[in-house]
PDB file of C-alpha atoms and ligand atoms in Angstrom:
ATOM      1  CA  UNK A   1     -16.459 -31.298  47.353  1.00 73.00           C
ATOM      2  CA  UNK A   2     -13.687 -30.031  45.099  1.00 78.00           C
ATOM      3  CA  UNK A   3     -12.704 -30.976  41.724  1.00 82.00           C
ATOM      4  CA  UNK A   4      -9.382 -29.806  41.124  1.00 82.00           C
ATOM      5  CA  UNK A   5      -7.867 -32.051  43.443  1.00 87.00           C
ATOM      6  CA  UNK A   6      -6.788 -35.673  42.604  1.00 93.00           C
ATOM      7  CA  UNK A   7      -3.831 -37.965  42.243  1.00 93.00           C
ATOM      8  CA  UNK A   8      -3.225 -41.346  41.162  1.00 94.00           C
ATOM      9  CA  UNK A   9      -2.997 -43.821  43.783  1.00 93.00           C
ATOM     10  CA  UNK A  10      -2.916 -47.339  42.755  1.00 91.00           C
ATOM     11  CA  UNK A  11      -3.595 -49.601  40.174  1.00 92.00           C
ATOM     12  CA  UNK A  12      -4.603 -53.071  41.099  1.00 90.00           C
ATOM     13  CA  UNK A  13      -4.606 -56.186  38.117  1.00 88.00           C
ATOM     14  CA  UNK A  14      -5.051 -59.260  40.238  1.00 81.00           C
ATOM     15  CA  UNK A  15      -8.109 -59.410  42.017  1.00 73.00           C
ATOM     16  CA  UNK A  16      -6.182 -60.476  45.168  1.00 75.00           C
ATOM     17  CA  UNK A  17      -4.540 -57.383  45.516  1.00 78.00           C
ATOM     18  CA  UNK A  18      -7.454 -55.010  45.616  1.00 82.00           C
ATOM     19  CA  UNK A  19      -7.491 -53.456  49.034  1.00 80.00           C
ATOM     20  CA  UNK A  20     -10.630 -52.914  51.406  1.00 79.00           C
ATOM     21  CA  UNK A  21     -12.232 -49.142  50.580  1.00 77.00           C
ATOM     22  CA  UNK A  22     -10.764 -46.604  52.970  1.00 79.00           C
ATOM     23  CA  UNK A  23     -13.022 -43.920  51.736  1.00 84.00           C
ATOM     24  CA  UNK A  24     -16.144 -43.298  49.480  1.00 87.00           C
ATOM     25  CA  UNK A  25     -15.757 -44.426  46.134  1.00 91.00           C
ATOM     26  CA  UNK A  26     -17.158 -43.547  43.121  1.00 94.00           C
ATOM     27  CA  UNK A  27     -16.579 -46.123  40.298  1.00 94.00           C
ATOM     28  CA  UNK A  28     -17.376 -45.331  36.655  1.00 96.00           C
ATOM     29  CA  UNK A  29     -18.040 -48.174  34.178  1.00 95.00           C
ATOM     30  CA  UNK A  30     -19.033 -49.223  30.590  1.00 95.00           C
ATOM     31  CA  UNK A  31     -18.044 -50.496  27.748  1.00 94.00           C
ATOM     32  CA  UNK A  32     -14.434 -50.943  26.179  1.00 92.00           C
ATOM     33  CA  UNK A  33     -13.703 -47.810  24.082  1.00 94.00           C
ATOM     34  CA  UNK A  34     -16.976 -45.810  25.660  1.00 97.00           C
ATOM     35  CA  UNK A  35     -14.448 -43.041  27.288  1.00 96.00           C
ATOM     36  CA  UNK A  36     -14.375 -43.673  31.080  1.00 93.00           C
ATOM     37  CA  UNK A  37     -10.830 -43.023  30.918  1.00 94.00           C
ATOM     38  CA  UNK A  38     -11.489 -39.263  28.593  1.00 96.00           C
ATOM     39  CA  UNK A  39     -14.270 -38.546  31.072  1.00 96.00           C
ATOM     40  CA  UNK A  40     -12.405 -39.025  33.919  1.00 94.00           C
ATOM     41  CA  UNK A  41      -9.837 -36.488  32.589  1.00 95.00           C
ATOM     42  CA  UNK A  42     -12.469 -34.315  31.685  1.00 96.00           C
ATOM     43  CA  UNK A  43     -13.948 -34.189  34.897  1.00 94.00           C
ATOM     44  CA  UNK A  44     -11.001 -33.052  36.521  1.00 93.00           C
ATOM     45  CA  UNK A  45      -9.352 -30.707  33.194  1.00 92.00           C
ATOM     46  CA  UNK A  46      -6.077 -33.149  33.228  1.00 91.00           C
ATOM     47  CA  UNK A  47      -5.143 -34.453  29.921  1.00 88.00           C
ATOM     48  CA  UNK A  48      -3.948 -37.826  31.082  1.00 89.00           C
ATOM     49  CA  UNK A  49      -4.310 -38.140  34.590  1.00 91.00           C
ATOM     50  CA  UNK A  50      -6.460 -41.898  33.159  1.00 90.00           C
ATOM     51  CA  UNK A  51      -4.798 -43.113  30.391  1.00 88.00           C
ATOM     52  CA  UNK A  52      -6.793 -42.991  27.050  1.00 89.00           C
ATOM     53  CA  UNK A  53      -6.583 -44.993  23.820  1.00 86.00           C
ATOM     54  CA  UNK A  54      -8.273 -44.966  20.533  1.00 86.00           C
ATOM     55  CA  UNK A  55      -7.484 -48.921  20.296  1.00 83.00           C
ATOM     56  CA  UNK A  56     -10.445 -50.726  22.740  1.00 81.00           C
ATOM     57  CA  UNK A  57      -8.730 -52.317  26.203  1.00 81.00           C
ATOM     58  CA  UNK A  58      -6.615 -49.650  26.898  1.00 82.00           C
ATOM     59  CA  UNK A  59      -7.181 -49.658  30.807  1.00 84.00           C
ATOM     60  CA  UNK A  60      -6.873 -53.506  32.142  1.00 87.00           C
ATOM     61  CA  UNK A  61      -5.553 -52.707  35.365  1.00 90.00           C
ATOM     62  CA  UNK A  62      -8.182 -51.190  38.389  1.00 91.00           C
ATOM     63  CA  UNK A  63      -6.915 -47.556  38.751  1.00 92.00           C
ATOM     64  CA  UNK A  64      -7.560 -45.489  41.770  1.00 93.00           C
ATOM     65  CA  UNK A  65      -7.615 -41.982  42.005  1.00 94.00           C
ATOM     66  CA  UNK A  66      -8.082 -40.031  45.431  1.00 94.00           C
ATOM     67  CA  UNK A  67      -9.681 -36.390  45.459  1.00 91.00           C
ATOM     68  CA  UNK A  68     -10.996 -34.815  48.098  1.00 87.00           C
ATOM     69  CA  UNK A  69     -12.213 -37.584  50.169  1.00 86.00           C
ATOM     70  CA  UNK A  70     -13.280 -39.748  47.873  1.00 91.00           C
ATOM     71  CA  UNK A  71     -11.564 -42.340  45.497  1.00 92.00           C
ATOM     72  CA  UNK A  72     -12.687 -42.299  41.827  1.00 94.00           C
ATOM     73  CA  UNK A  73     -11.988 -45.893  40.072  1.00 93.00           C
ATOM     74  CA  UNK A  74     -11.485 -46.082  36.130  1.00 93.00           C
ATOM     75  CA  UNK A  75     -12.336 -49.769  35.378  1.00 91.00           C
ATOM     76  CA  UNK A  76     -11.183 -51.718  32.473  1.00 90.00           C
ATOM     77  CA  UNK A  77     -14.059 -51.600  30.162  1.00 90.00           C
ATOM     78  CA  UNK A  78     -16.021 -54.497  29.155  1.00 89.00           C
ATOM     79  CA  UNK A  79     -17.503 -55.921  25.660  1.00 83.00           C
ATOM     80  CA  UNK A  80     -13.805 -55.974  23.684  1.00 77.00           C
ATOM     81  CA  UNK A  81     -14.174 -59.135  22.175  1.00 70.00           C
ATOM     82  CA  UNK A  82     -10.449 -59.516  20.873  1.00 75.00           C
ATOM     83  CA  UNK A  83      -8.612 -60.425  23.778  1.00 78.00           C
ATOM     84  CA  UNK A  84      -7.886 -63.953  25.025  1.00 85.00           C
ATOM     85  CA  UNK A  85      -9.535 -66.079  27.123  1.00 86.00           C
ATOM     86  CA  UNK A  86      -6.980 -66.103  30.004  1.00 87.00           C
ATOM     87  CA  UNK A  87      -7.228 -62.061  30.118  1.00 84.00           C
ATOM     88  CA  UNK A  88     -10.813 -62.327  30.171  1.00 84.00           C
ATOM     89  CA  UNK A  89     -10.713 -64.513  32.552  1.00 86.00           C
ATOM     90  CA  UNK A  90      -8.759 -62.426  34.716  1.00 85.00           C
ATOM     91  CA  UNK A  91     -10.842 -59.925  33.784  1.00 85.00           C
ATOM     92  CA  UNK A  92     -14.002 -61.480  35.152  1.00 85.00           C
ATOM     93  CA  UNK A  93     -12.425 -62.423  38.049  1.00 85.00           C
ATOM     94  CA  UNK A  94     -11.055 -58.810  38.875  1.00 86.00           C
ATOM     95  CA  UNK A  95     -14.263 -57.003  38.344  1.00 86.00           C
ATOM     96  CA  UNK A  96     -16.636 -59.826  40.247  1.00 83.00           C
ATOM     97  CA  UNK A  97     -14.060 -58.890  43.223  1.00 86.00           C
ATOM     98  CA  UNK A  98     -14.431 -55.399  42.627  1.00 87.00           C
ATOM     99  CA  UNK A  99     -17.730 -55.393  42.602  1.00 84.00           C
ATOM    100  CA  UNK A 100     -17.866 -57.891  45.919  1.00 83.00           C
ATOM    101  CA  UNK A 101     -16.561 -54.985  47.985  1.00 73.00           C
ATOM    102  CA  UNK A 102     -20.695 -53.831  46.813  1.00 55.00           C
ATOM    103  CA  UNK A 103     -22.646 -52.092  49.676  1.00 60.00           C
ATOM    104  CA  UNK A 104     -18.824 -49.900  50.400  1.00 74.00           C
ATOM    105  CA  UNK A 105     -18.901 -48.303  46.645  1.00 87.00           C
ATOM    106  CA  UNK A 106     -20.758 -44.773  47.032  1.00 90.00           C
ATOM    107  CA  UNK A 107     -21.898 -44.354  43.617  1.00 93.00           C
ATOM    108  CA  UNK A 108     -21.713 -46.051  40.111  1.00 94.00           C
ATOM    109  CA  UNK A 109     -21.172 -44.100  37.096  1.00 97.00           C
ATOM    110  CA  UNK A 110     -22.336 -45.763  34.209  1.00 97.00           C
ATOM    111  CA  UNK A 111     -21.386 -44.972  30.751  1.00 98.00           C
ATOM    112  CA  UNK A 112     -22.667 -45.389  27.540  1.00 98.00           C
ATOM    113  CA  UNK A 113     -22.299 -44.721  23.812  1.00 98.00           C
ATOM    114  CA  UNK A 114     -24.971 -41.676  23.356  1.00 98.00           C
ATOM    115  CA  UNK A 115     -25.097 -42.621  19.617  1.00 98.00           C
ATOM    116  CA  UNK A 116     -26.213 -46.308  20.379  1.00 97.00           C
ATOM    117  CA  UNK A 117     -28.684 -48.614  22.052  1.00 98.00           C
ATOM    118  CA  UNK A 118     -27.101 -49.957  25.101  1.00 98.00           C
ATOM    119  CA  UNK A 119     -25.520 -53.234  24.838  1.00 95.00           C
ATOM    120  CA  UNK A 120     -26.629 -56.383  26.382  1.00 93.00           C
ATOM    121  CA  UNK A 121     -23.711 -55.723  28.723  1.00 91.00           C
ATOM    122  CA  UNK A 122     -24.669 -51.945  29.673  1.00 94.00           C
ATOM    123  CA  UNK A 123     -28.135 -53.663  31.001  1.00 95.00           C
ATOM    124  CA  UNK A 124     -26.558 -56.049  32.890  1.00 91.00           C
ATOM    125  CA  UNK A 125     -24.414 -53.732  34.437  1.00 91.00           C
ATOM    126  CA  UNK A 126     -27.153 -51.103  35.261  1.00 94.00           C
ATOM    127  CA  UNK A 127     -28.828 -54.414  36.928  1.00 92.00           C
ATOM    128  CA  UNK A 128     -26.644 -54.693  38.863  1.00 88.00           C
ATOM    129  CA  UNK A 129     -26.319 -51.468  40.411  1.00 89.00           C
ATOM    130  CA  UNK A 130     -29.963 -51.340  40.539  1.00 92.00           C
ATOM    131  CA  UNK A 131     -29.553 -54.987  42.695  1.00 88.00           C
ATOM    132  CA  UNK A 132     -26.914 -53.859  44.864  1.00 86.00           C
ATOM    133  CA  UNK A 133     -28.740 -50.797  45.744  1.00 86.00           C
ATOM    134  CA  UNK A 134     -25.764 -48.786  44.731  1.00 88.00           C
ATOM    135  CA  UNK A 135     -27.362 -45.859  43.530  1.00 92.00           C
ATOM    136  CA  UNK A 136     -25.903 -44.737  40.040  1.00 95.00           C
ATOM    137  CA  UNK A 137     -25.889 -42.072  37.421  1.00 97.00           C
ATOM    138  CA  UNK A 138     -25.815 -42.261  33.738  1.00 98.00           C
ATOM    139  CA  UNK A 139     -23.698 -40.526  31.155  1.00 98.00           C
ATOM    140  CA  UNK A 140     -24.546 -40.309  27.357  1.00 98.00           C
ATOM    141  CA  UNK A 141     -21.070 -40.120  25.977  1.00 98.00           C
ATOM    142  CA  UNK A 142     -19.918 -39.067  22.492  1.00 98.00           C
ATOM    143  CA  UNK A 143     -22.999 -36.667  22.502  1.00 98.00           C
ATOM    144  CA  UNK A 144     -20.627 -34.393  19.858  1.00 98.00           C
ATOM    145  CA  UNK A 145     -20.670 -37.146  17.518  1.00 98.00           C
ATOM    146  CA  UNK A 146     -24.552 -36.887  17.518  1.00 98.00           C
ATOM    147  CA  UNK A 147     -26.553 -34.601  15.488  1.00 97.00           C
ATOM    148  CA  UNK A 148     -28.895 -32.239  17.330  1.00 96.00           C
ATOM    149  CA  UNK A 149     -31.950 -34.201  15.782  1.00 98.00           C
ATOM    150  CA  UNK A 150     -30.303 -37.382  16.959  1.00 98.00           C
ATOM    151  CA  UNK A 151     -30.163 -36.574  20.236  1.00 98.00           C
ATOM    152  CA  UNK A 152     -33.259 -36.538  22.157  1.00 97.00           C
ATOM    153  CA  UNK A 153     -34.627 -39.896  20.331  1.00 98.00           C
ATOM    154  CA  UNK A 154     -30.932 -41.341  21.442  1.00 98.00           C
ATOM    155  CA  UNK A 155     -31.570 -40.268  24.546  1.00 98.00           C
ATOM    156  CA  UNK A 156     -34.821 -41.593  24.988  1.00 98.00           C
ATOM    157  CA  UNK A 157     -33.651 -44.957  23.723  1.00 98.00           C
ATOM    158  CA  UNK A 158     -31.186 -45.034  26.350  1.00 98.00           C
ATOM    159  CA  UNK A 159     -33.732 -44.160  28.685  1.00 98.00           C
ATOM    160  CA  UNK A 160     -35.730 -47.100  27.688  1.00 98.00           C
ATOM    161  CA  UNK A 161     -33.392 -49.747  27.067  1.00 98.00           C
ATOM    162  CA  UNK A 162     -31.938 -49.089  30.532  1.00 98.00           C
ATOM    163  CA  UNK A 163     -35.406 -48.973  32.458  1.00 98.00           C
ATOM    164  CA  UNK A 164     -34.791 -45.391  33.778  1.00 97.00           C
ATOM    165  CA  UNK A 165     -37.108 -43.827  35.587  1.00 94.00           C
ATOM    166  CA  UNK A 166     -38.010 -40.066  35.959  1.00 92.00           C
ATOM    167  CA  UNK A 167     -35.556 -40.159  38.924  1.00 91.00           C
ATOM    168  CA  UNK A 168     -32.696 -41.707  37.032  1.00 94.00           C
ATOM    169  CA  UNK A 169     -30.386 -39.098  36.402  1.00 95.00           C
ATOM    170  CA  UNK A 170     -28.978 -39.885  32.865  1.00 98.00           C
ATOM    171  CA  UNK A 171     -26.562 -36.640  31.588  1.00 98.00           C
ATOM    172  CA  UNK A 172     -25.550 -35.901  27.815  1.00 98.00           C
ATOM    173  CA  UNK A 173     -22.005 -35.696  27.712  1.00 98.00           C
ATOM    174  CA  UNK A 174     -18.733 -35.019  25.626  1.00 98.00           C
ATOM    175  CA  UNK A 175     -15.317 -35.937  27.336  1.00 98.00           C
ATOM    176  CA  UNK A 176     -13.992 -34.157  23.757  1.00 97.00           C
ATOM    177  CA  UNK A 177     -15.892 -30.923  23.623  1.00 97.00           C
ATOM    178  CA  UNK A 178     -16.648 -30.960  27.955  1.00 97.00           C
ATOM    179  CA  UNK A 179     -20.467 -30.795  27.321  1.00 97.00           C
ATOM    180  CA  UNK A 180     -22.215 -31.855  30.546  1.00 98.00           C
ATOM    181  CA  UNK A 181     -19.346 -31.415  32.332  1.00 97.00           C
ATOM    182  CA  UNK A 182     -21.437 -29.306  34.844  1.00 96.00           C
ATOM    183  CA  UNK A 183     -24.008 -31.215  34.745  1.00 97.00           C
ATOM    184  CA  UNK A 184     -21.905 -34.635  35.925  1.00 97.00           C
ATOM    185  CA  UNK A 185     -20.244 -32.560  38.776  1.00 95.00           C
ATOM    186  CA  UNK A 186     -23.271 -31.693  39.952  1.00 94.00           C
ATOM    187  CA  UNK A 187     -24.642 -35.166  39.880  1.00 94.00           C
ATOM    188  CA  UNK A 188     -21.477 -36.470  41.686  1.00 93.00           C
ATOM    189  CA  UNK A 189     -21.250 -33.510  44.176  1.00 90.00           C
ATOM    190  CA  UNK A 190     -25.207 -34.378  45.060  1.00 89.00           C
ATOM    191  CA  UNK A 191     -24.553 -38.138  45.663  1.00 84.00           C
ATOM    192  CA  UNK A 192     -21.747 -37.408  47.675  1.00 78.00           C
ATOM    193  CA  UNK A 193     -23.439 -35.620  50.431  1.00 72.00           C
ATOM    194  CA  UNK A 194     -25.994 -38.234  51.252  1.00 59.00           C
TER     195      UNK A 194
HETATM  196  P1  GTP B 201     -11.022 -48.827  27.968  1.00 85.68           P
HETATM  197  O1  GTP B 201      -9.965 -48.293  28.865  1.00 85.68           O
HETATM  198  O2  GTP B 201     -10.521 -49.635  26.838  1.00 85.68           O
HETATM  199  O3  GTP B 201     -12.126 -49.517  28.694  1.00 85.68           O
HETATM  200  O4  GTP B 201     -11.696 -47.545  27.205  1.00 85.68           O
HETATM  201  P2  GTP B 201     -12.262 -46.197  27.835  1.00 85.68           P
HETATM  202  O5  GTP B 201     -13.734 -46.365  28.060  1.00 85.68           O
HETATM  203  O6  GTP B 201     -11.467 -45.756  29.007  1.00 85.68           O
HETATM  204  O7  GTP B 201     -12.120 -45.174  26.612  1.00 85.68           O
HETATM  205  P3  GTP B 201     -11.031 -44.019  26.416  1.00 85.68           P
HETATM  206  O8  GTP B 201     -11.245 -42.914  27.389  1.00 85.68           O
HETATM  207  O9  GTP B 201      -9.685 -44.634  26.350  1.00 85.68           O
HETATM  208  O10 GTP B 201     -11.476 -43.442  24.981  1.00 85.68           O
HETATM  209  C1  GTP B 201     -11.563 -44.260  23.843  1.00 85.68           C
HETATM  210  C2  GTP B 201     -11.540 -43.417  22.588  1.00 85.68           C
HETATM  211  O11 GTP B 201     -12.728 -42.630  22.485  1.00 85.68           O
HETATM  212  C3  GTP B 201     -10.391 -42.406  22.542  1.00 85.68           C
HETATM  213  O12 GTP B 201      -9.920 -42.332  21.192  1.00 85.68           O
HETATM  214  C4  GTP B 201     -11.039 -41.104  22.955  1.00 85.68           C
HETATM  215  O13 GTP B 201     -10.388 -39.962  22.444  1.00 85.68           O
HETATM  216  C5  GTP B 201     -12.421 -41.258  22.341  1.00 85.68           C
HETATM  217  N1  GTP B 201     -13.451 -40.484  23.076  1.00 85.68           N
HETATM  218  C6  GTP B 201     -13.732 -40.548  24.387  1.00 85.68           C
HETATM  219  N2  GTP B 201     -14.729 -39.730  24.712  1.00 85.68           N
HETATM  220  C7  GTP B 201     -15.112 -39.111  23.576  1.00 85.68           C
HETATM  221  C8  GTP B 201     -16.118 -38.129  23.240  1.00 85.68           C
HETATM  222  O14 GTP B 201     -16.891 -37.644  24.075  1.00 85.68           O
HETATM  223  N3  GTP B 201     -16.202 -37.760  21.933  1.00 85.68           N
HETATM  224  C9  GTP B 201     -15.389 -38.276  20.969  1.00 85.68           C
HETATM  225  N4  GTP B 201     -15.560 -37.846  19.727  1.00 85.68           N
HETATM  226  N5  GTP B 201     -14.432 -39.179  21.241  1.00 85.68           N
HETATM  227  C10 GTP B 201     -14.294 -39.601  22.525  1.00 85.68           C
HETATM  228 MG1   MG B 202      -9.941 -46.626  30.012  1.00 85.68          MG
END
């Protein structure tokens, strides 16, 4: 599969709107502010193909991209606690639909902080992947704001926190400084062919 092909296709922010998967999909979650969005354009070298945003909440709409074959889906992240309770709310009810169309999404790309224990909220979501049977990979974002020492302890808290087993695929990565970049493709690419 190629990654230098992709265009923006839709973005959905009523869950009423979102439209039955006409492809594979690959969805990529986490927390508010984690870098789904950075990742996303890292993945694919565009500088703002996803929109990114230093201020938490940036993306609150579901955003489709298509590539080649697939659709790649930058959620809104979850965890920003300053937002009302209507748009959380809507929130909720957008990703609980999102996630309904279950069993049709291809792979789940979870990301988290590489510099932090996973939230409450990370182990929920890797749950439910885990539930769903959707099988999922892990990034470690932010690895350049680790030190080197840092990083294999961080790595192995992750590991822990999120139940991983030797099978889990969990990558180090940097949407600033494109570490693991390979590394991601090649877990996406793998995933894809099954
Ligand atoms: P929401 O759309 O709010 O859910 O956030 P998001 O997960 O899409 O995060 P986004 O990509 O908008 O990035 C949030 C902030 O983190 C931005 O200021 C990015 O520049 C920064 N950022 C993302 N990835 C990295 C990284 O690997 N290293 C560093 N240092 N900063 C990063
Ligand atoms: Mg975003």
């Amino acid at each position: 599969m190629r990654f230098d092909k992709i265009e923006f296709t839709a973005a959905y922010g009523t869950s009423s709107q979102l439209p039955p998967p006409k492809e594979k999909e690959i969805v990529f979650s986490g927390r508010s502010n984690v870098g789904k969005s950075s990742l996303i354009n890292k993945v694919f070298n565009r500088k703002n193909l996803a929109r990114v945003s230093s201020v938490p909440g940036k993306t609150i709409t579901v955003n489709f991209f298509k590539g080649d074959g697939v659709y790649f889906v930058d959620l809104p992240g979850y965890g920003y606690a300053k937002v009302s309770k209507a748009e959380r709310d809507r929130w909720g009810r957008l990703m609980e639909n999102y996630f309904q169309r279950a069993g049709l999404i291809d792979l789940g790309v979870l990301i988290v902080d590489a510099r932090h224990k996973p939230t409450a909220d990370d182990v929920t979501m890797r749950e439910w992947f885990r539930g769903s049977g959707c099988p999922m990979v892990v990034v470690a974002n932010k690895l350049d704001k680790l030190k080197r020492s840092e990083i294999e302890p961080n790595l192995a808290l992750i590991r822990e926190t999120l139940d991983l087993g030797p099978d889990d695929v969990l990558v180090p990565f940097s949407a600033e400084k494109g570490e693991g970049k390979d590394a991601l493709i090649t877990a996406l690419a793998g995933h894809l062919k099954r």
